[in-house]
PDB file of C-alpha atoms in Angstrom:
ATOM      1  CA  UNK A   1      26.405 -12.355  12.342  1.00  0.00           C
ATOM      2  CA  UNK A   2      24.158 -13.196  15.173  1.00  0.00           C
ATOM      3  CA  UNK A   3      25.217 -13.597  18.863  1.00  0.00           C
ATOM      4  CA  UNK A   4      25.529 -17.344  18.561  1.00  0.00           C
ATOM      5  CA  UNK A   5      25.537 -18.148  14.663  1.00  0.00           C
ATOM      6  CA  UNK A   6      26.584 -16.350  11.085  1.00  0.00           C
ATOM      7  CA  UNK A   7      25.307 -16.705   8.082  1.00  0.00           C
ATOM      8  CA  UNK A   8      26.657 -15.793   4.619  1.00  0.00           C
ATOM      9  CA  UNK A   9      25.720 -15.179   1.151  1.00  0.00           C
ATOM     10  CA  UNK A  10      27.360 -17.273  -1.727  1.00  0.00           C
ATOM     11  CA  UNK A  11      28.227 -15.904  -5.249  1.00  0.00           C
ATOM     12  CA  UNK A  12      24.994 -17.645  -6.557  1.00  0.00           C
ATOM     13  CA  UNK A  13      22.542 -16.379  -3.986  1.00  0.00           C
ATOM     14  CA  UNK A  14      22.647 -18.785  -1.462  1.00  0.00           C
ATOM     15  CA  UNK A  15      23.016 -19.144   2.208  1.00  0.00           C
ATOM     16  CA  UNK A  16      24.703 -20.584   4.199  1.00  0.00           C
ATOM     17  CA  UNK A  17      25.144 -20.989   7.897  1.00  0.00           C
ATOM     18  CA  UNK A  18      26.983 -22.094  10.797  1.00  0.00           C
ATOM     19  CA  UNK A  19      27.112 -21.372  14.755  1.00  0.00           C
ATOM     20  CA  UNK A  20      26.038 -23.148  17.742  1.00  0.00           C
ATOM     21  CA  UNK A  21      22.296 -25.111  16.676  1.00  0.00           C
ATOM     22  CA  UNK A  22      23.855 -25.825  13.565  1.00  0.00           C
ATOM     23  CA  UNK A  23      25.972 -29.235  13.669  1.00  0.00           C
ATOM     24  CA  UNK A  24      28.028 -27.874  11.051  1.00  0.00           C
ATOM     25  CA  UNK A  25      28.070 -25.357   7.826  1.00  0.00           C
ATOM     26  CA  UNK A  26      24.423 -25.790   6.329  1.00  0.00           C
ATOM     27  CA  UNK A  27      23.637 -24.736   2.832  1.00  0.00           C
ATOM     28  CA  UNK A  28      19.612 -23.077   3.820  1.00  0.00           C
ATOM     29  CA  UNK A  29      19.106 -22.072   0.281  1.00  0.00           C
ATOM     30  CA  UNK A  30      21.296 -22.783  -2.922  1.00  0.00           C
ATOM     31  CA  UNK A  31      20.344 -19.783  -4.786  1.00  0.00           C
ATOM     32  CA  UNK A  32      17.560 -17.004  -5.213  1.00  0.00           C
ATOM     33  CA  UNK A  33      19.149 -14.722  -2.494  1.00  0.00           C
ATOM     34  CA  UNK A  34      20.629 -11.160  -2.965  1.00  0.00           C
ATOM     35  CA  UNK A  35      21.439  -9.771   0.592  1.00  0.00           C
ATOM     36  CA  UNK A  36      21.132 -10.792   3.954  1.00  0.00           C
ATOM     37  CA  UNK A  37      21.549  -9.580   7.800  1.00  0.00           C
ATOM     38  CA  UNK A  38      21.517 -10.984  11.199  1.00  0.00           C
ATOM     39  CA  UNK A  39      20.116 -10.460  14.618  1.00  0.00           C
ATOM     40  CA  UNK A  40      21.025 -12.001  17.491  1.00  0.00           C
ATOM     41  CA  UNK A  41      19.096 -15.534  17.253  1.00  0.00           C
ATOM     42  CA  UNK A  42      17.935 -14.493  13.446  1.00  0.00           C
ATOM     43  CA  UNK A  43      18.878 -14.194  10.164  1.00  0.00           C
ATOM     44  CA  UNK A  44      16.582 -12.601   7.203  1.00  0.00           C
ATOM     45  CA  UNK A  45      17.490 -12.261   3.462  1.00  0.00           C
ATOM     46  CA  UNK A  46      16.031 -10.570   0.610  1.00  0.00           C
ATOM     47  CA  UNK A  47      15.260 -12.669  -2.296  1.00  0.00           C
ATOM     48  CA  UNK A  48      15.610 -11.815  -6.039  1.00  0.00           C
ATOM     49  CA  UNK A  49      11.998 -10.504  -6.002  1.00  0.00           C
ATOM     50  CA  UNK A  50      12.846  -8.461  -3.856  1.00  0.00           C
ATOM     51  CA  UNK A  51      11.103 -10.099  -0.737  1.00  0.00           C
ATOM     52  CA  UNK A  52      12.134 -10.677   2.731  1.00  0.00           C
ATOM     53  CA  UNK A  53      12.649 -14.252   4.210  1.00  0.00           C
ATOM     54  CA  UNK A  54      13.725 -14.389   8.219  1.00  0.00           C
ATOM     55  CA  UNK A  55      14.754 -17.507  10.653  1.00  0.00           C
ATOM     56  CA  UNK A  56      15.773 -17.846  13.563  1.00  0.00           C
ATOM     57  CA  UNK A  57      18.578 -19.576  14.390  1.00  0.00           C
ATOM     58  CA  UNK A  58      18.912 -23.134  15.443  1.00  0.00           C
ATOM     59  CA  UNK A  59      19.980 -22.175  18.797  1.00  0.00           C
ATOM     60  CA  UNK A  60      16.963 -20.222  19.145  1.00  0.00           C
ATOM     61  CA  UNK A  61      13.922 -21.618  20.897  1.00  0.00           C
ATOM     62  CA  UNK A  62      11.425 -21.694  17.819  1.00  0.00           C
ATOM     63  CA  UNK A  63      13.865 -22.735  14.873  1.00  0.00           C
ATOM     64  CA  UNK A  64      11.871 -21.506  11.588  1.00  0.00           C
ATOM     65  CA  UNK A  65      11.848 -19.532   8.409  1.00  0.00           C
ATOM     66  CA  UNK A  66       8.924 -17.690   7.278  1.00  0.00           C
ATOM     67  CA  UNK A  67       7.947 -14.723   4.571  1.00  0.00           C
ATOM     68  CA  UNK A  68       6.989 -11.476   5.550  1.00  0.00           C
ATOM     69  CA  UNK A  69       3.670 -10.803   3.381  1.00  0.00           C
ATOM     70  CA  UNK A  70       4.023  -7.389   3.834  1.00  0.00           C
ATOM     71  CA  UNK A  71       7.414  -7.401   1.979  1.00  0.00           C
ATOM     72  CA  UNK A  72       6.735  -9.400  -1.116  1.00  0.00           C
ATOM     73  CA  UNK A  73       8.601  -6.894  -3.250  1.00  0.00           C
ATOM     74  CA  UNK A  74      10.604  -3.748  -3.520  1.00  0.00           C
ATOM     75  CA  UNK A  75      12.833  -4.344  -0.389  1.00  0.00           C
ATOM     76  CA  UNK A  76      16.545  -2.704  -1.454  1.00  0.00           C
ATOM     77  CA  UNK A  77      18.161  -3.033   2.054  1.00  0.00           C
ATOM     78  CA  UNK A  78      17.770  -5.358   5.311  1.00  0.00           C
ATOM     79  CA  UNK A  79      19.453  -5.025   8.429  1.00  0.00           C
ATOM     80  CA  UNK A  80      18.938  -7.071  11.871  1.00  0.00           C
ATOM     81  CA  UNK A  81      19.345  -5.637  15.300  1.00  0.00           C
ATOM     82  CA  UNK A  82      19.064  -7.456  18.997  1.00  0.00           C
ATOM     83  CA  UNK A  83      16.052  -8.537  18.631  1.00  0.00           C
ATOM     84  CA  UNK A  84      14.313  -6.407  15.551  1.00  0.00           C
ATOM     85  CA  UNK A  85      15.107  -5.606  11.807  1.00  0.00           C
ATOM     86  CA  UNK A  86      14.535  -3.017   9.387  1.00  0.00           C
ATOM     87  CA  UNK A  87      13.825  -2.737   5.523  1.00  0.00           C
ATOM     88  CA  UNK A  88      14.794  -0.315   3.196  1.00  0.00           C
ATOM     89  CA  UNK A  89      11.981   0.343   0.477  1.00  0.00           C
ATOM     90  CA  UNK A  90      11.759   2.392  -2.209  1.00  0.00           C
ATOM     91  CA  UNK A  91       8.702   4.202  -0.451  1.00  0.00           C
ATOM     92  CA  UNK A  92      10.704   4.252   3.109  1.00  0.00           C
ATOM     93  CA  UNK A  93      11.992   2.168   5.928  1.00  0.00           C
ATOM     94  CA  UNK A  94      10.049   0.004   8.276  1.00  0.00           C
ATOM     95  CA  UNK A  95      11.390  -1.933  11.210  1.00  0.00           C
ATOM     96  CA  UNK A  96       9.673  -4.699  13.643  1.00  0.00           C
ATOM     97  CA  UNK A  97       9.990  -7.011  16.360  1.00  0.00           C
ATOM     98  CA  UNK A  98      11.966  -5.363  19.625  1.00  0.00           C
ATOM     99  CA  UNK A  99      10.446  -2.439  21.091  1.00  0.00           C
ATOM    100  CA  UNK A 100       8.321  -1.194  18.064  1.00  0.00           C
ATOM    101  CA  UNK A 101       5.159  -2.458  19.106  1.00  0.00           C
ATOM    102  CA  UNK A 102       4.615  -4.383  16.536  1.00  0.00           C
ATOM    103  CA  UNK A 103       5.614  -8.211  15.175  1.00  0.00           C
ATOM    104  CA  UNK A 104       4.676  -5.944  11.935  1.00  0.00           C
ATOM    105  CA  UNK A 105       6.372  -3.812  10.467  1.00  0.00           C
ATOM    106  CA  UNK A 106       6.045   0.143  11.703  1.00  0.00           C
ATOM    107  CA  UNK A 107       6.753   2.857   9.219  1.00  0.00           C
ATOM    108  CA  UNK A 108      10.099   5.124  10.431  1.00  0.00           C
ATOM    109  CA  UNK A 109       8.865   8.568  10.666  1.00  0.00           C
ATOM    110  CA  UNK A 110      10.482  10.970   7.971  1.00  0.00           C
ATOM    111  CA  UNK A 111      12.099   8.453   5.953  1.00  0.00           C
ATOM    112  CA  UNK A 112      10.063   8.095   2.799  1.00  0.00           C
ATOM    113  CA  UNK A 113      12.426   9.122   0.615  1.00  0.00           C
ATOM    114  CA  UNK A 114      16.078  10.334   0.454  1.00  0.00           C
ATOM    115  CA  UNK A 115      17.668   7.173   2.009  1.00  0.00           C
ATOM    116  CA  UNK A 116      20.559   5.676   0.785  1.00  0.00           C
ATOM    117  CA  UNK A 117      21.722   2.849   3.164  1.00  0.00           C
ATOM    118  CA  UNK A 118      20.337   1.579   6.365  1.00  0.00           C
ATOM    119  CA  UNK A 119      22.625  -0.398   9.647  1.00  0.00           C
ATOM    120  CA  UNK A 120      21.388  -1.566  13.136  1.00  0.00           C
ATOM    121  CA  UNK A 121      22.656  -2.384  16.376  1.00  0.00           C
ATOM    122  CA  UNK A 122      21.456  -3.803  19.037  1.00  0.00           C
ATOM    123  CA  UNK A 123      18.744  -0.773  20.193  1.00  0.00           C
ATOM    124  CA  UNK A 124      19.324   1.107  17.679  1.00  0.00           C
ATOM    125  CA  UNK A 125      19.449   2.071  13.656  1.00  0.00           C
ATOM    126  CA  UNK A 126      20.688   4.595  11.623  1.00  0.00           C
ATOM    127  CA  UNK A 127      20.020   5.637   7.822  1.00  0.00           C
ATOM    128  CA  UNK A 128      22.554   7.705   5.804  1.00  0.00           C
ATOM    129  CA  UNK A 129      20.544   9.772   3.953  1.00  0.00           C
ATOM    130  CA  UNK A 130      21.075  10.867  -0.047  1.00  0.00           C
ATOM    131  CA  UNK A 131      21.973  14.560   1.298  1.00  0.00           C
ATOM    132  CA  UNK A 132      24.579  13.484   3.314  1.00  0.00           C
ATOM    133  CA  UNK A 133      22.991  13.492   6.911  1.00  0.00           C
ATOM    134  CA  UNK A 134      23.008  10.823   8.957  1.00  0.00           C
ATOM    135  CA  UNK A 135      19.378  10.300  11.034  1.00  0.00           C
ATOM    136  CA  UNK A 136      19.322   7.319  13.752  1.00  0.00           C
ATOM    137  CA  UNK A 137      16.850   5.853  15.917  1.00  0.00           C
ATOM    138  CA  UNK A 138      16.129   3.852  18.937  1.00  0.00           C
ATOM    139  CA  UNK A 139      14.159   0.588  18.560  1.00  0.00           C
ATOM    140  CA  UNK A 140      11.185   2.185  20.360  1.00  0.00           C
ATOM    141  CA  UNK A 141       6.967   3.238  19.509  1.00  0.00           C
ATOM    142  CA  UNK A 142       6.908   5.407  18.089  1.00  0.00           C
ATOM    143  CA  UNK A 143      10.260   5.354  16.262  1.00  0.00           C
ATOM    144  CA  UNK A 144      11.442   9.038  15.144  1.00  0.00           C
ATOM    145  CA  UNK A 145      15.015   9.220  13.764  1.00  0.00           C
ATOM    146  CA  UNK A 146      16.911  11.995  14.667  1.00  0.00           C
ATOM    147  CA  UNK A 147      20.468  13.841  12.636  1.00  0.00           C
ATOM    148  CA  UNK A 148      23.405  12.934  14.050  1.00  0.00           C
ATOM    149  CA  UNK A 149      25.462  16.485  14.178  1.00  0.00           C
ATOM    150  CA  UNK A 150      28.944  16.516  13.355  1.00  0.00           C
ATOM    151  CA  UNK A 151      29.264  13.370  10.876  1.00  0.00           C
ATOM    152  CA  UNK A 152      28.438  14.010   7.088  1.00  0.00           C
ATOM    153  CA  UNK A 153      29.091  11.912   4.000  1.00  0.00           C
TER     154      UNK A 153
END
């Protein structure tokens, strides 16, 4: 959910959405979808292929969807933050928008490999890695994760 809308993924792999900008529940897509996150005025979803389609929300300013061409495959994980997102891939994580610099997305230092699942907040991300440790990160340039001591899984 965003700050103002939510969004949700149907058992066929479609989206819907509702909030304020939307006049009620709107069916976006009616299949083709897999996963999906929001940010506070956006929403983006990984399709089928494995690509990443984002929007912002109705409420927002500039109301649009659009692909990212530099995720047109391999995405496993998406999750929105304030105003930025990340994707897991299977060669690493990259986030954009916010405070990375970049409308592109920005490699996350030291996570290549080894990560298992991926969650934002508003400033911030974390990763929990495939050994157990969890590693988070501010939304900032450059973006270096860092382990969280005291919480293992």
């Amino acid at each position: 959910a965003g700050s103002n809308h939510a969004c949700a993924l149907t058992s066929a792999g479609g989206i819907k959405c509702w909030g304020i900008g939307y006049d009620s529940l709107v069916t976006l897509y009616s299949s083709g979808y897999k996963a999906i996150s929001s940010g506070d005025d956006f929403s983006c979803a990984i399709n089928d292929a494995g690509g990443i389609k984002c929007w912002n929300s109705p409420s927002s300013p500039t109301s649009f969807a659009y692909d990212l061409s530099e995720f047109q495959s391999g995405v496993i994980a998406i999750s929105g933050g304030n105003s930025h997102a990340c994707a897991m891939t299977s060669v690493g994580v990259k986030c954009w928008g916010g405070n990375t610099g970049s409308n592109l997305p920005v490699d996350v230092s030291g996570l290549e490999s080894g990560v298992l699942a991926i969650a934002g907040g508003a400033n911030a991300n974390c990763a929990v890695m495939t050994n157990g440790i969890l590693k988070c990160w501010e939304v900032n340039n450059p973006i270096t994760p860092v382990d969280v001591s005291g919480i293992q899984f």
